[in-house]
Coordinates of C-alpha atoms in Angstrom, one line a residue:
X1 CA 63.5 183.7 31.9
X2 CA 66.3 186.1 32.6
X3 CA 66.1 187.6 36.1
X4 CA 68.0 190.9 36.6
X5 CA 70.0 191.3 39.7
X6 CA 70.1 194.7 41.4
X7 CA 72.7 196.1 43.6
X8 CA 72.8 194.5 47.0
X9 CA 71.5 191.2 45.8
X10 CA 73.6 188.2 45.8
X11 CA 74.8 187.0 42.4
X12 CA 74.2 183.4 41.3
X13 CA 77.9 182.7 41.8
X14 CA 78.0 183.8 45.4
X15 CA 78.9 181.2 47.9
X16 CA 76.5 182.7 50.5
X17 CA 73.0 181.5 51.0
X18 CA 70.5 183.1 48.7
X19 CA 67.6 185.1 50.4
X20 CA 64.4 183.3 51.0
X21 CA 61.8 183.7 48.2
X22 CA 58.9 186.0 48.9
X23 CA 55.8 184.3 50.2
X24 CA 53.4 187.1 49.3
X25 CA 52.9 189.6 46.5
X26 CA 51.7 193.1 46.2
X27 CA 48.2 192.5 45.0
X28 CA 46.7 196.0 45.3
X29 CA 47.5 196.6 41.6
X30 CA 48.7 200.2 42.2
X31 CA 52.3 199.5 41.3
X32 CA 52.5 196.7 38.7
X33 CA 55.9 195.2 38.3
X34 CA 57.5 192.0 37.2
X35 CA 57.7 189.2 39.6
X36 CA 61.2 188.2 40.6
X37 CA 61.6 184.6 41.5
X38 CA 64.8 183.2 42.9
X39 CA 65.5 179.6 42.6
X40 CA 65.8 177.8 45.9
X41 CA 68.8 175.9 46.9
X42 CA 68.1 172.3 45.8
X43 CA 70.0 169.3 47.0
X44 CA 70.0 166.7 44.2
X45 CA 71.0 163.7 46.3
X46 CA 68.5 160.9 45.8
X47 CA 68.4 159.7 49.4
X48 CA 65.6 160.7 51.8
X49 CA 67.9 162.7 54.1
X50 CA 67.1 166.2 55.2
X51 CA 67.2 168.6 52.3
X52 CA 67.0 165.9 49.6
X53 CA 64.5 166.1 46.8
X54 CA 63.0 162.9 48.1
X55 CA 62.6 164.0 51.7
X56 CA 59.1 164.4 53.2
X57 CA 59.5 168.1 53.5
X58 CA 60.1 168.6 49.8
X59 CA 57.4 166.2 48.7
X60 CA 54.7 168.3 50.3
X61 CA 53.1 171.0 48.2
X62 CA 53.4 174.4 49.9
X63 CA 50.0 176.1 50.3
X64 CA 51.3 179.5 51.3
X65 CA 52.6 180.6 47.9
X66 CA 50.2 183.1 46.4
X67 CA 50.7 183.9 42.7
X68 CA 48.7 186.4 40.7
X69 CA 48.0 184.6 37.4
X70 CA 46.9 187.9 35.8
X71 CA 50.4 189.4 36.2
X72 CA 52.2 186.5 34.6
X73 CA 53.5 187.2 31.1
X74 CA 51.8 184.7 28.6
X75 CA 52.3 184.7 24.9
X76 CA 49.6 186.3 22.9
X77 CA 48.4 185.2 19.4
X78 CA 51.1 187.4 17.8
X79 CA 53.8 185.5 19.7
X80 CA 52.5 182.1 18.8
X81 CA 54.6 179.8 16.8
X82 CA 53.8 179.3 13.2
X83 CA 54.9 175.9 11.9
X84 CA 55.5 175.8 8.2
X85 CA 55.6 172.4 6.5
X86 CA 58.2 172.2 3.8
X87 CA 57.3 169.3 1.6
X88 CA 59.7 167.8 -0.8
X89 CA 58.5 168.4 -4.3
X90 CA 60.1 165.2 -5.5
X91 CA 58.1 163.2 -2.9
X92 CA 54.9 164.8 -4.1
X93 CA 55.8 164.0 -7.6
X94 CA 56.5 160.4 -6.7
X95 CA 53.2 160.1 -4.8
X96 CA 51.4 161.6 -7.8
X97 CA 53.0 159.1 -10.1
X98 CA 51.9 156.2 -7.8
X99 CA 48.4 157.5 -7.7
X100 CA 48.3 157.8 -11.5
X101 CA 49.8 154.3 -11.8
X102 CA 46.6 152.7 -10.3
X103 CA 44.6 151.4 -13.2
X104 CA 41.1 152.7 -13.6
X105 CA 38.3 150.1 -13.3
X106 CA 36.5 150.6 -16.6
X107 CA 32.9 149.6 -17.5
X108 CA 34.2 147.0 -19.9
X109 CA 36.3 145.4 -17.2
X110 CA 33.3 145.4 -14.9
X111 CA 31.2 143.6 -17.6
X112 CA 34.0 141.2 -18.1
X113 CA 34.1 140.4 -14.4
X114 CA 30.3 139.8 -14.4
X115 CA 30.8 137.3 -17.2
X116 CA 33.1 135.3 -15.0
X117 CA 30.3 134.5 -12.7
X118 CA 26.8 133.2 -13.6
X119 CA 23.9 133.2 -11.2
X120 CA 21.3 130.4 -11.8
X121 CA 18.4 129.0 -9.9
X122 CA 18.4 125.2 -9.4
X123 CA 15.9 123.5 -7.2
X124 CA 14.5 126.9 -6.1
X125 CA 17.9 127.9 -4.8
X126 CA 20.1 130.6 -6.2
X127 CA 23.6 129.3 -7.2
X128 CA 26.7 131.0 -8.5
X129 CA 28.9 129.4 -11.2
X130 CA 32.6 130.2 -11.5
X131 CA 32.6 130.4 -15.3
X132 CA 36.4 131.0 -15.5
X133 CA 37.3 127.8 -13.9
X134 CA 35.0 125.7 -16.1
X135 CA 35.9 127.5 -19.3
X136 CA 38.1 124.6 -20.7
X137 CA 35.3 122.1 -19.9
X138 CA 32.2 123.8 -21.3
X139 CA 32.3 121.6 -24.4
X140 CA 31.2 118.7 -22.2
X141 CA 27.6 119.5 -23.0
X142 CA 26.3 120.6 -26.4
X143 CA 23.0 120.7 -28.4
X144 CA 22.8 118.1 -31.1
X145 CA 19.7 119.3 -32.9
X146 CA 16.2 117.8 -32.8
X147 CA 14.6 114.4 -33.5
X148 CA 11.0 113.4 -34.4
X149 CA 8.2 116.0 -34.5
X150 CA 8.3 119.2 -32.5
X151 CA 11.2 120.5 -30.4
X152 CA 12.5 117.1 -29.1
X153 CA 16.1 118.1 -28.3
X154 CA 19.2 115.9 -28.6
X155 CA 21.7 116.7 -25.8
X156 CA 25.2 115.5 -26.3
X157 CA 27.4 114.8 -23.3
X158 CA 31.1 114.2 -24.2
X159 CA 32.9 112.7 -21.2
X160 CA 36.3 113.1 -22.8
X161 CA 36.1 116.9 -22.0
X162 CA 35.7 116.3 -18.3
X163 CA 38.6 117.5 -16.1
X164 CA 41.4 115.3 -14.9
X165 CA 40.9 114.0 -11.3
X166 CA 44.6 114.8 -10.6
X167 CA 43.8 118.5 -10.5
X168 CA 44.2 120.0 -7.0
X169 CA 40.9 121.8 -7.3
X170 CA 39.1 118.9 -9.0
X171 CA 36.1 118.9 -6.6
X172 CA 35.7 122.6 -6.9
X173 CA 35.7 122.4 -10.7
X174 CA 33.3 119.5 -10.8
X175 CA 30.9 121.3 -8.4
X176 CA 30.8 124.3 -10.7
X177 CA 30.6 122.1 -13.8
X178 CA 27.7 120.2 -12.4
X179 CA 25.8 123.5 -11.9
X180 CA 26.7 124.5 -15.4
X181 CA 25.4 121.2 -16.9
X182 CA 22.2 121.3 -15.0
X183 CA 21.4 125.0 -15.8
X184 CA 22.4 124.5 -19.4
X185 CA 20.2 121.4 -19.7
X186 CA 17.2 123.4 -18.4
X187 CA 17.8 126.1 -21.1
X188 CA 18.2 123.6 -24.0
X189 CA 15.1 121.5 -23.2
X190 CA 11.7 122.8 -24.2
X191 CA 9.8 119.5 -24.6
X192 CA 10.9 115.9 -24.7
X193 CA 14.6 115.2 -25.1
X194 CA 17.2 112.5 -25.2
X195 CA 20.8 112.4 -23.9
X196 CA 23.7 110.9 -25.9
X197 CA 26.5 110.1 -23.6
X198 CA 29.8 109.8 -25.5
X199 CA 31.9 107.5 -23.3
X200 CA 34.7 106.7 -25.8
X201 CA 38.2 108.1 -25.6
X202 CA 37.7 108.9 -21.9
X203 CA 40.4 107.6 -19.6
X204 CA 39.6 106.3 -16.1
X205 CA 41.0 109.4 -14.4
X206 CA 38.4 111.6 -16.2
X207 CA 35.4 109.4 -15.5
X208 CA 33.0 111.2 -13.1
X209 CA 32.6 109.5 -9.7
X210 CA 29.6 107.7 -8.4
X211 CA 28.7 110.6 -6.1
X212 CA 28.8 113.1 -8.8
X213 CA 26.5 111.1 -11.1
X214 CA 24.1 110.4 -8.3
X215 CA 24.0 114.1 -7.4
X216 CA 23.3 115.0 -11.0
X217 CA 20.3 112.7 -11.1
X218 CA 18.9 114.0 -7.8
X219 CA 19.3 117.6 -8.8
X220 CA 17.6 117.2 -12.2
X221 CA 14.2 119.0 -12.1
X222 CA 11.2 116.7 -12.1
X223 CA 10.1 118.1 -15.5
X224 CA 13.5 117.1 -16.9
X225 CA 13.2 113.6 -15.5
X226 CA 9.7 113.1 -16.9
X227 CA 10.6 114.5 -20.3
X228 CA 13.7 112.4 -20.8
X229 CA 12.8 109.7 -23.3
X230 CA 16.1 108.0 -23.9
X231 CA 19.7 107.9 -22.4
X232 CA 22.0 106.5 -25.0
X233 CA 25.6 105.5 -24.0
X234 CA 28.0 105.3 -26.9
X235 CA 31.1 103.0 -26.6
X236 CA 30.2 101.8 -23.1
X237 CA 33.1 100.4 -21.0
X238 CA 33.0 97.9 -18.2
X239 CA 33.5 100.7 -15.8
X240 CA 30.5 102.7 -16.9
X241 CA 28.4 99.5 -16.9
X242 CA 29.5 98.9 -13.3
X243 CA 28.7 102.4 -12.2
X244 CA 25.2 102.1 -13.6
X245 CA 24.7 98.8 -12.0
X246 CA 25.7 100.2 -8.6
X247 CA 23.5 103.3 -8.9
X248 CA 20.5 101.2 -9.9
X249 CA 19.1 101.2 -6.3
X250 CA 19.2 105.0 -6.3
X251 CA 17.4 105.5 -9.6
X252 CA 13.8 104.7 -10.6
X253 CA 12.9 101.7 -12.7
X254 CA 11.5 104.1 -15.3
X255 CA 14.9 105.7 -15.7
X256 CA 16.7 102.4 -16.0
X257 CA 14.4 101.4 -18.8
X258 CA 15.5 104.4 -20.8
X259 CA 19.2 103.4 -20.9
X260 CA 20.5 102.1 -24.2
X261 CA 24.0 100.9 -25.1
X262 CA 25.5 101.6 -28.5
X263 CA 28.8 100.1 -29.6
X264 CA 29.6 102.2 -32.7
X265 CA 28.7 105.6 -34.2
X266 CA 27.0 103.7 -37.1
X267 CA 24.5 102.2 -34.6
X268 CA 23.9 105.7 -33.2
X269 CA 23.2 107.1 -36.6
X270 CA 20.4 104.5 -37.0
X271 CA 18.7 105.9 -33.9
X272 CA 19.0 109.7 -34.3
X273 CA 19.8 112.2 -37.0
X274 CA 23.5 113.0 -36.9
X275 CA 23.6 116.2 -38.9
X276 CA 23.9 118.5 -35.9
X277 CA 25.6 116.1 -33.4
X278 CA 29.2 117.1 -32.8
X279 CA 31.5 114.1 -32.3
X280 CA 35.0 114.9 -31.0
X281 CA 37.9 113.8 -33.2
X282 CA 39.2 111.5 -30.5
X283 CA 35.9 109.6 -30.4
X284 CA 35.9 109.2 -34.1
X285 CA 39.4 107.6 -34.0
X286 CA 38.3 105.2 -31.2
X287 CA 35.3 104.3 -33.3
X288 CA 37.4 103.5 -36.3
X289 CA 39.7 101.3 -34.2
X290 CA 36.7 99.4 -32.8
X291 CA 35.4 98.8 -36.3
X292 CA 38.7 97.2 -37.3
X293 CA 38.5 94.7 -34.4
X294 CA 35.0 93.6 -35.4

């Protein structure tokens, strides 16, 4: 605020003491005029000596100053500042390009994501299967047609398609594969059925563990246990025979009586029709080598 100096008043450059500021104002309102305030003499020393800004006298708030707030000049709406934001058009263009670069989630992609997970009910509990992680191993179970009269299904389980135990996520894959096998078995079986377990061409590192096989047996629905008429193991190894011997205490005697060992594919063809049974190429090669040794 510029404060005009009239004649007789001391200039700011004067060495003399400035006059004391007025301690009262003309409040009758008859002669409105601008308020003239003269800055007091301030000692900027930081000690608490007399006259310092930190002295007790200066720290007290004076109560005798009376100011008419209505007479003070305040900016009206016309004097208010208007802040105009100047945006860089290039930055807007860049942000627009970034927004446009985000791919849109289409309905086809949503359906594809839904196909990556399958929800099944096993043992009256809802389970979710990670279909993407088990995609390379879905061939482990297949439908081999029917035998006898009616819808007596032949379920083929090819152990050579199991995942390698050296995988870092082996247990996660086997957990989801287990759910897939059980849920698929329930869909394939309508009446009585048999399981053909192709054990040939399966290295030790791909053989399922004892815990996994025990869990499979325990999670099979009672209907599936009852309707299972035969469990045929083709090309049994000493390892699979040992596994079955160890698990015998955990399985019923009825299930043990359903287990059959078959050494060659020729023997298997004498038990079941082979027209719809898919035999992997690796197992056919193993079978030919075994026949040469006989």
